[in-house]
Short mmCIF file of C-alpha atoms in Angstrom, two decimals:
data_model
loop_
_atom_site.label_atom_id
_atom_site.label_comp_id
_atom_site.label_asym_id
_atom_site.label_seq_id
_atom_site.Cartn_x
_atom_site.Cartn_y
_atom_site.Cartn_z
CA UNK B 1 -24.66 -8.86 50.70
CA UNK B 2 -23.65 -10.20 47.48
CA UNK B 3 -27.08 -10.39 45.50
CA UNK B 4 -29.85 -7.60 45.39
CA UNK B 5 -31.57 -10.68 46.52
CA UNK B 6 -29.42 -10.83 49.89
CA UNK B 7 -29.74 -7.04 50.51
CA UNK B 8 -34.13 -6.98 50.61
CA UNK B 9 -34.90 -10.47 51.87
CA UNK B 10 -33.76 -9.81 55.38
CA UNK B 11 -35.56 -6.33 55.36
CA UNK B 12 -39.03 -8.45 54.03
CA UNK B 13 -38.53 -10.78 56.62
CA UNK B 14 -38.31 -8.15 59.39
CA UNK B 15 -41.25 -6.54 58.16
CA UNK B 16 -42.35 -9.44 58.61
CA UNK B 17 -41.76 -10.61 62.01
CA UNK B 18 -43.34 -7.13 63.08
CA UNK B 19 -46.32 -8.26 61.23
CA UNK B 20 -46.26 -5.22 58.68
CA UNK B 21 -47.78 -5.81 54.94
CA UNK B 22 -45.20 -6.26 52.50
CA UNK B 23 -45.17 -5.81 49.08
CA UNK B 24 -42.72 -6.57 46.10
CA UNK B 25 -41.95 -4.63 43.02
CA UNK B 26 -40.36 -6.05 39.91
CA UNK B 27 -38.91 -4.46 36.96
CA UNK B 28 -40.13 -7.05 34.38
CA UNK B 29 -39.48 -5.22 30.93
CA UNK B 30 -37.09 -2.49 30.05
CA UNK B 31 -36.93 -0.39 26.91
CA UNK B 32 -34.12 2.17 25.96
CA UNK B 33 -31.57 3.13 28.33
CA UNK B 34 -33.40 1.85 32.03
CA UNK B 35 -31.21 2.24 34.99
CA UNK B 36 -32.44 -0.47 36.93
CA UNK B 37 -32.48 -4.56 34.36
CA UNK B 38 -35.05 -6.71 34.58
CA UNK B 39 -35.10 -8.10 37.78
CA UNK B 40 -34.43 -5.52 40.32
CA UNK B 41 -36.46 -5.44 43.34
CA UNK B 42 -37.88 -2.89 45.64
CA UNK B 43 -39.56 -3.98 48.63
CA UNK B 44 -42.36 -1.81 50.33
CA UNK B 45 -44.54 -1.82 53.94
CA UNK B 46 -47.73 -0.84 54.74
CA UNK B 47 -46.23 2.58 55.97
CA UNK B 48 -44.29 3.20 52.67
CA UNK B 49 -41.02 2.46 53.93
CA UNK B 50 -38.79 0.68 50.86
CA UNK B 51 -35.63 -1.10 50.50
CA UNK B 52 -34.11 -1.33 46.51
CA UNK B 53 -34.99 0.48 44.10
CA UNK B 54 -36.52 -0.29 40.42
CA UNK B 55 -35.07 2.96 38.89
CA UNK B 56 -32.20 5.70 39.69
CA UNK B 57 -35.05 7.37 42.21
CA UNK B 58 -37.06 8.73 39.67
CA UNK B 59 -40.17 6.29 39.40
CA UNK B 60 -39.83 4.68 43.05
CA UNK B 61 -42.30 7.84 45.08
CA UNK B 62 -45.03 6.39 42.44
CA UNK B 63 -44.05 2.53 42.92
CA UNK B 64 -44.37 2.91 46.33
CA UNK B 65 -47.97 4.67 46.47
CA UNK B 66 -49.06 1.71 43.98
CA UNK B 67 -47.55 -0.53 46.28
CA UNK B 68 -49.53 0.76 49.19
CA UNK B 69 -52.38 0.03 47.24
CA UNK B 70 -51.65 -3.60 46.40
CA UNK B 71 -51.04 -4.17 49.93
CA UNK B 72 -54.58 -2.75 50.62
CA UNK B 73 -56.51 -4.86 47.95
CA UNK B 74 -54.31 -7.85 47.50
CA UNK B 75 -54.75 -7.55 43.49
CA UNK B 76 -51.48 -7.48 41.90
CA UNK B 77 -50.44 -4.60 38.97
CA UNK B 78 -48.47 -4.25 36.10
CA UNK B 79 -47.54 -0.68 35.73
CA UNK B 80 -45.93 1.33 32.97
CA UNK B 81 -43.44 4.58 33.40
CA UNK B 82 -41.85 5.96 30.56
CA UNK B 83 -41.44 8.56 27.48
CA UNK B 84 -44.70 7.47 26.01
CA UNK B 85 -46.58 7.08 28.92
CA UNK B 86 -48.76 10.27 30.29
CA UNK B 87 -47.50 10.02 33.90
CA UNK B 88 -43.91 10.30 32.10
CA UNK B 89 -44.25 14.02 32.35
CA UNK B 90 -45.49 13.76 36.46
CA UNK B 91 -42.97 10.86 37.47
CA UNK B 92 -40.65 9.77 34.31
CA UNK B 93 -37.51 8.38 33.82
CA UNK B 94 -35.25 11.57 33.82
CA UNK B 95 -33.53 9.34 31.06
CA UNK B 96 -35.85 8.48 28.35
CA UNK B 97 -35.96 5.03 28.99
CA UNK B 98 -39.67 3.11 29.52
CA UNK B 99 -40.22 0.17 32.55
CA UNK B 100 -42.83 -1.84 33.19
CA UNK B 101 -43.14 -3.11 37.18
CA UNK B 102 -45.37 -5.54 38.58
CA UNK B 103 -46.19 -5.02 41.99
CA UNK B 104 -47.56 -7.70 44.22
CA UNK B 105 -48.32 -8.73 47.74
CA UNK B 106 -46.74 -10.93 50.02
CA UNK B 107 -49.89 -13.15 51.16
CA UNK G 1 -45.89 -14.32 46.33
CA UNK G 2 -47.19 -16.66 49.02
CA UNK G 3 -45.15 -16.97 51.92
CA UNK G 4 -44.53 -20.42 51.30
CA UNK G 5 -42.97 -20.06 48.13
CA UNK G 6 -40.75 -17.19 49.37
CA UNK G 7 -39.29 -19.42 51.78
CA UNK G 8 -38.64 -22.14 49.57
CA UNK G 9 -37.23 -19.28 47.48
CA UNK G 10 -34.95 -18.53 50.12
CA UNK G 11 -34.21 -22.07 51.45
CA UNK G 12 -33.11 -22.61 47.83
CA UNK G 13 -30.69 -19.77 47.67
CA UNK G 14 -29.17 -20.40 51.26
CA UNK G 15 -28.11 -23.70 49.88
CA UNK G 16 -26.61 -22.19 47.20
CA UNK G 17 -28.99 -23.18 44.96
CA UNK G 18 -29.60 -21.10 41.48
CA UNK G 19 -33.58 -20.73 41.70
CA UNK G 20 -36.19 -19.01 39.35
CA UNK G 21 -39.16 -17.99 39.93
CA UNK G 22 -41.81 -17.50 37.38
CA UNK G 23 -44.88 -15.17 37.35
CA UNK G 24 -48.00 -14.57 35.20
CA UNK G 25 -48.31 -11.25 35.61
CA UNK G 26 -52.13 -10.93 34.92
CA UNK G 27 -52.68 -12.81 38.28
CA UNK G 28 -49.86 -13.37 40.28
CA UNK G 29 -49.61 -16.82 39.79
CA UNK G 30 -46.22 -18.53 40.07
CA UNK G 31 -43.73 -21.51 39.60
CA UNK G 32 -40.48 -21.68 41.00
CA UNK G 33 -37.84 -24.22 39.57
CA UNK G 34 -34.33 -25.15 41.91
CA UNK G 35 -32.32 -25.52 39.23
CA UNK G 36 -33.63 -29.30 39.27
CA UNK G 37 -37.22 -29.59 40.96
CA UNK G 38 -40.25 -27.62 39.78
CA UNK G 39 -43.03 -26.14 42.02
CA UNK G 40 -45.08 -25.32 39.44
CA UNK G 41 -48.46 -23.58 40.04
CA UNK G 42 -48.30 -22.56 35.94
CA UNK G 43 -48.88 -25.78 34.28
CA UNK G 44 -45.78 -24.39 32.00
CA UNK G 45 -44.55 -27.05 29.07
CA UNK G 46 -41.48 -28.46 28.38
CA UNK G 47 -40.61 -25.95 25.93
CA UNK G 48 -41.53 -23.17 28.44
CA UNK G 49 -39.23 -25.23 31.14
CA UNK G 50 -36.40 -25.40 28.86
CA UNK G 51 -36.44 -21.41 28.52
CA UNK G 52 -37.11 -20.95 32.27
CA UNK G 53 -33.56 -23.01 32.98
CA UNK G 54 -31.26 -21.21 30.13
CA UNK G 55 -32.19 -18.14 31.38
CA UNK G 56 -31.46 -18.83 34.84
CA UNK G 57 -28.34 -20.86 33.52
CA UNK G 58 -27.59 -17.22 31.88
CA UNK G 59 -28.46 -15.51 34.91
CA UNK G 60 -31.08 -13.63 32.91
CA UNK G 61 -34.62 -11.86 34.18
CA UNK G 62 -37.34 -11.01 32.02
CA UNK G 63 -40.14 -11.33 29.90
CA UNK G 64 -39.88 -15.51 28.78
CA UNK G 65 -39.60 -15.62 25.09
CA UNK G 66 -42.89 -15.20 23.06
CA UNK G 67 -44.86 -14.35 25.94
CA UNK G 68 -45.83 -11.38 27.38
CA UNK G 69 -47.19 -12.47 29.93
CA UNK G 70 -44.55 -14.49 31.86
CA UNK G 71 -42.13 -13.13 33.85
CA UNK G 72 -39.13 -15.07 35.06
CA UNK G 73 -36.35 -14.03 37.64
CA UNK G 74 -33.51 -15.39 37.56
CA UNK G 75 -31.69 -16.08 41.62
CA UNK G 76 -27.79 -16.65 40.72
CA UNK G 77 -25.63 -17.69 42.95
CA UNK G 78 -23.23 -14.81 43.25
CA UNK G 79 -19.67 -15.10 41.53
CA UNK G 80 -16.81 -16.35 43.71
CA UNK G 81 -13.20 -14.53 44.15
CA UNK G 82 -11.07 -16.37 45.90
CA UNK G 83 -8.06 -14.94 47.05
CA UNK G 84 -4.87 -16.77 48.26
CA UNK G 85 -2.42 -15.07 50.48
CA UNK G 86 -4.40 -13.22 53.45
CA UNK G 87 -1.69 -9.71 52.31
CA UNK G 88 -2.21 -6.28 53.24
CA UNK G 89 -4.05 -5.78 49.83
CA UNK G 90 -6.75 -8.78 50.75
CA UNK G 91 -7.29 -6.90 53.92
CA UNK G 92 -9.35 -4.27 51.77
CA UNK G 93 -10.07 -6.78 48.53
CA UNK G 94 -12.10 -8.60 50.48
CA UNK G 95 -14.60 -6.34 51.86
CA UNK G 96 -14.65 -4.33 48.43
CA UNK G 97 -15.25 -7.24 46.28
CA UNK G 98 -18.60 -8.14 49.03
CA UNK G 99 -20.03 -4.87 48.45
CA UNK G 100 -19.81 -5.50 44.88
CA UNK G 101 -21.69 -8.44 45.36
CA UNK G 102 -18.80 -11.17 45.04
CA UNK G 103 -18.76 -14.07 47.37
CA UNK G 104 -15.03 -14.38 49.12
CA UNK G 105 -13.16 -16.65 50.38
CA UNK G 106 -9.16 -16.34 51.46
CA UNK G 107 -7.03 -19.36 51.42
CA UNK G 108 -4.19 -19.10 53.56
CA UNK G 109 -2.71 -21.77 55.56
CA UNK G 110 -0.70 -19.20 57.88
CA UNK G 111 -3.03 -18.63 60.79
CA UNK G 112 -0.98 -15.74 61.82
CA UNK G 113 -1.80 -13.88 58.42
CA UNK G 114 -5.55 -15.36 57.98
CA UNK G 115 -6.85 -14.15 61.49
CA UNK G 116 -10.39 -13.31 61.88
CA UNK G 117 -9.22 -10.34 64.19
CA UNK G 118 -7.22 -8.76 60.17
CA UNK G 119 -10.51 -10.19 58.12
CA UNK G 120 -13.75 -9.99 60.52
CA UNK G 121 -16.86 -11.13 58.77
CA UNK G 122 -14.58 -13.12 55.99
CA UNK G 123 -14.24 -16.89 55.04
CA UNK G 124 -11.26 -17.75 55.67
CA UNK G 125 -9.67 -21.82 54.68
CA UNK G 126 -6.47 -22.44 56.76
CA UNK G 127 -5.00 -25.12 54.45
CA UNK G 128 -2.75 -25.11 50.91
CA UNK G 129 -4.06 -23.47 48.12
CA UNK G 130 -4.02 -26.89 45.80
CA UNK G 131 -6.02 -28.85 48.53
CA UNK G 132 -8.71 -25.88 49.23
CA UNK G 133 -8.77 -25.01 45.55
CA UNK G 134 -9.72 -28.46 44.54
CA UNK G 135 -12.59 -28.52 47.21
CA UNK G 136 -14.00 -25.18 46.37
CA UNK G 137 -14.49 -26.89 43.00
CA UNK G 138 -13.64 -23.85 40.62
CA UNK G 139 -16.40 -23.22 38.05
CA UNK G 140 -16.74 -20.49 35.50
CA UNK G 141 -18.74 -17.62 37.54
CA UNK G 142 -15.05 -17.70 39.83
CA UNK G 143 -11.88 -15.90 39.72
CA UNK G 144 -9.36 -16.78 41.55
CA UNK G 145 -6.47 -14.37 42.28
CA UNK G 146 -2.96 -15.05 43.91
CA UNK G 147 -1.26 -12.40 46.59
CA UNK G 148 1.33 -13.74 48.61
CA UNK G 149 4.68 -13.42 46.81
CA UNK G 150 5.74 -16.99 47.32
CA UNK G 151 5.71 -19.23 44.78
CA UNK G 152 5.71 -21.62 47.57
CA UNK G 153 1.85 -20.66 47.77
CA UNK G 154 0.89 -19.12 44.75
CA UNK G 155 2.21 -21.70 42.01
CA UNK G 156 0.01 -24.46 43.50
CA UNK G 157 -3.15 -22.26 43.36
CA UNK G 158 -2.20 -21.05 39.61
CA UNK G 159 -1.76 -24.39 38.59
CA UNK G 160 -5.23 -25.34 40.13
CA UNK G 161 -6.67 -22.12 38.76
CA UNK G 162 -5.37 -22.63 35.36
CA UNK G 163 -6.74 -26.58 35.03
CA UNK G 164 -10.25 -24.68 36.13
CA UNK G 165 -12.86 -23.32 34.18
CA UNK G 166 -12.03 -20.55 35.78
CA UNK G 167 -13.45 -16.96 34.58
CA UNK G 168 -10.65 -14.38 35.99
CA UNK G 169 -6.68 -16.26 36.96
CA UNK G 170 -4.75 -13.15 38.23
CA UNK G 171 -0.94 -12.89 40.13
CA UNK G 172 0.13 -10.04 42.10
CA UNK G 173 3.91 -9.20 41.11
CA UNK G 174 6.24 -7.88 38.63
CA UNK G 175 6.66 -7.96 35.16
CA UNK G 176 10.14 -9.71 36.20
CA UNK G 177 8.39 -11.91 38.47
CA UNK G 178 5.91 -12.59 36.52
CA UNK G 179 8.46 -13.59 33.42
CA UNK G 180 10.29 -15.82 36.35
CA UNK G 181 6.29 -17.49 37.01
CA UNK G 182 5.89 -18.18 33.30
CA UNK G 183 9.41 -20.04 33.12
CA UNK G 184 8.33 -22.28 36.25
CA UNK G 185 4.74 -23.00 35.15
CA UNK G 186 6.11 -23.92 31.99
CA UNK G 187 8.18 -26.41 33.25
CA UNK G 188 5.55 -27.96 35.01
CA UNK G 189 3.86 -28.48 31.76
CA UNK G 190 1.16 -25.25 31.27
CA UNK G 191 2.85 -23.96 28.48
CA UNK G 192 -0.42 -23.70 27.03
CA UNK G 193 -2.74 -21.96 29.89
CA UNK G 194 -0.15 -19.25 31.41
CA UNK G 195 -1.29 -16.62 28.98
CA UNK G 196 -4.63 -16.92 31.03
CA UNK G 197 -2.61 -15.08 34.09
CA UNK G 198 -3.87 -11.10 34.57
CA UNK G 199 -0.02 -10.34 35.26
CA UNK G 200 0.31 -7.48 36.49
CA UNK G 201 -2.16 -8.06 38.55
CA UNK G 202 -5.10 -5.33 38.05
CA UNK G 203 -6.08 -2.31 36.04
CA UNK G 204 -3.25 0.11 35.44
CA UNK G 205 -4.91 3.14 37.50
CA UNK G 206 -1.39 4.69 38.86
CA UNK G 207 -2.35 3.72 42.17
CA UNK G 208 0.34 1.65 44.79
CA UNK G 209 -1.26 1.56 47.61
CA UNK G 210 -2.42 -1.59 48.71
CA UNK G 211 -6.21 -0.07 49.14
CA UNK G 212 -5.94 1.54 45.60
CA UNK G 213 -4.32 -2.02 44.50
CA UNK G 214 -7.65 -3.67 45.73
CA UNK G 215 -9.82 -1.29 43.38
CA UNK G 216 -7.64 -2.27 40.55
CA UNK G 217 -7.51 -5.73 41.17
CA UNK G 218 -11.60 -5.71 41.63
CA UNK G 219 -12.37 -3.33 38.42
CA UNK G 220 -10.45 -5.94 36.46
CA UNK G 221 -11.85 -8.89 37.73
CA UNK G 222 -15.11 -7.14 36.86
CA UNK G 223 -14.27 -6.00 33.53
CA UNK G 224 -13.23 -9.55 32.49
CA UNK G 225 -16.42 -11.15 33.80
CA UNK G 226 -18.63 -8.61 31.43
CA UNK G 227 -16.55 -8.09 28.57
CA UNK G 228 -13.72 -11.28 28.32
CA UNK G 229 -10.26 -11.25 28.57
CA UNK G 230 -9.15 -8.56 26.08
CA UNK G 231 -11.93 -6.29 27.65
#
């Protein structure tokens, strides 16, 4: 397990041999004092089981329903969590920091 | 991500490969680039190719300079610690420096010591250190640290460790040892490259267990990869 890569890729792959929908979540922009870089993954099924993690826990509840839906619809999304973002105050970074994750499907 | 592309992905990075992939995020749409070969579903430029490979060069993810609209991840292979001398303190090294994402490998050519029954789940290279170092072709992203407490072993891996670009060169002993290890390597004409030896080996956290050794030894080999020597 020596990458983030190495810990979710056999997870993804399990998911899926059982033939579950997979989808993947990037953090692809970080302002202010993110816990989670650019980069870091969090993988999600169709029954909103996850492996990763694109914050310290605060943001991933409201990654994964997002991620349900991208499984459903097959359109990928860019979303935005942070200070001056209006679901900061229902799901924001307990640390002030803003993240933007793109969420897409494994087709 | 189409399926196909993860598995190339992964193909790439079971090889050892340093791969990037790149995304537009208003569609999805993506290249992926091995570090040599593109796959690229972009149409990206040259100039946009040359940024894609420094970044993954720097093992860097994110937004690809003056775009918003490009995202590239960045697949490095994971640093290397190589450890010579298969000790009591390797015993827990080893699995420590995994979890913290470092590949290992433990060069010892005394079978009795490097067992798979004392390191289960570890690489372990039954030869001498010289002849395995110079096959494991040191590069920067390793560090290469020394446990046996015989110079018989651990002067030919310093002396391959110290020709290397090696990131991290460490020696387990002490200071008088250590001042002994200077005079030899000196002699054998490094003069120059023995100041590059973490002697003591580790971060001075009080601990002398070999267990507590192994944090110390990892949290310096850490240290030194993010800030530099004088961390």
């Amino acid at each position: 397990m020596a990458t983030d890569a190495d810990e979710i890729f056999p997870q993804i792959e399990r998911w899926r041999a059982q033939g579950h929908g997979v989808a993947l979540a990037t953090v692809v922009h970080t302002w202010g004092s993110s816990p989670r870089a650019a980069g870091s993954h969090l993988a999600v099924n169709e029954r909103g089981e996850f492996v990763g993690s694109v914050s310290g826990g605060c943001i991933e509840g409201a990654v994964v329903t997002e991620a349900l839906a991208v499984i459903g619809d097959g359109k990928p999304r860019t979303l935005e969590f942070g200070v001056s973002d209006e679901q900061a105050w229902e799901v924001g970074l307990a640390c002030g920091g803003q993240v933007r994750v793109f969420v897409e499907r494994f087709e | 991500m189409k399926w196909a592309s993860y598995e190339r992905l992964r193909q790439a990075i079971a090889a050892g490969a340093s791969t990037a992939v790149v995304t537009r995020l208003g569609d999805g749409a993506q290249a992926l680039f091995d570090g040599e070969r593109w796959d690229d579903g972009l149409g990206l430029d040259a100039e946009q190719r040359a940024g894609v490979a420094r970044m993954l060069v720097a093992d860097r993810s994110g937004l690809l300079q003056g775009s918003e609209e490009l995202f590239v991840r960045s697949y490095a292979r994971a640093p290397r610690l190589i450890v010579v001398g298969a000790a009591h303190i390797s015993q827990f090294l080893a699995p420590m420096a995994m979890l913290a994402g470092f590949e290992v490998v433990i060069i010892d050519p005394r079978r009795a010591f490097a067992s798979p029954e004392r390191f289960a789940g570890v690489k372990l290279v039954h030869r001498w250190p010289d002849e395995a170092l110079a096959d494991l072709k040191l590069d920067a992203t390793s560090a290469v640290v020394t446990l046996t407490h015989d110079p018989k072993l651990d002067d030919p891996a310093l002396i391959a460790a110290l020709s290397s670009p090696a990131f991290y060169v460490g020696a387990l002993g002490s200071k008088r040892t250590h001042a002994k290890r200077i005079e030899r390597l000196t002699e054998a004409g490094l003069a120059d490259k023995v100041g590059r030896i973490h002697a003591p080996v580790g971060l001075d956290l009080g601990g002398r267990s070999p267990r507590e050794i192994a944090v110390s030894i990892l949290a310096q080999v850490i240290q030194v990869r993010y800030r530099g020597a004088l961390g």
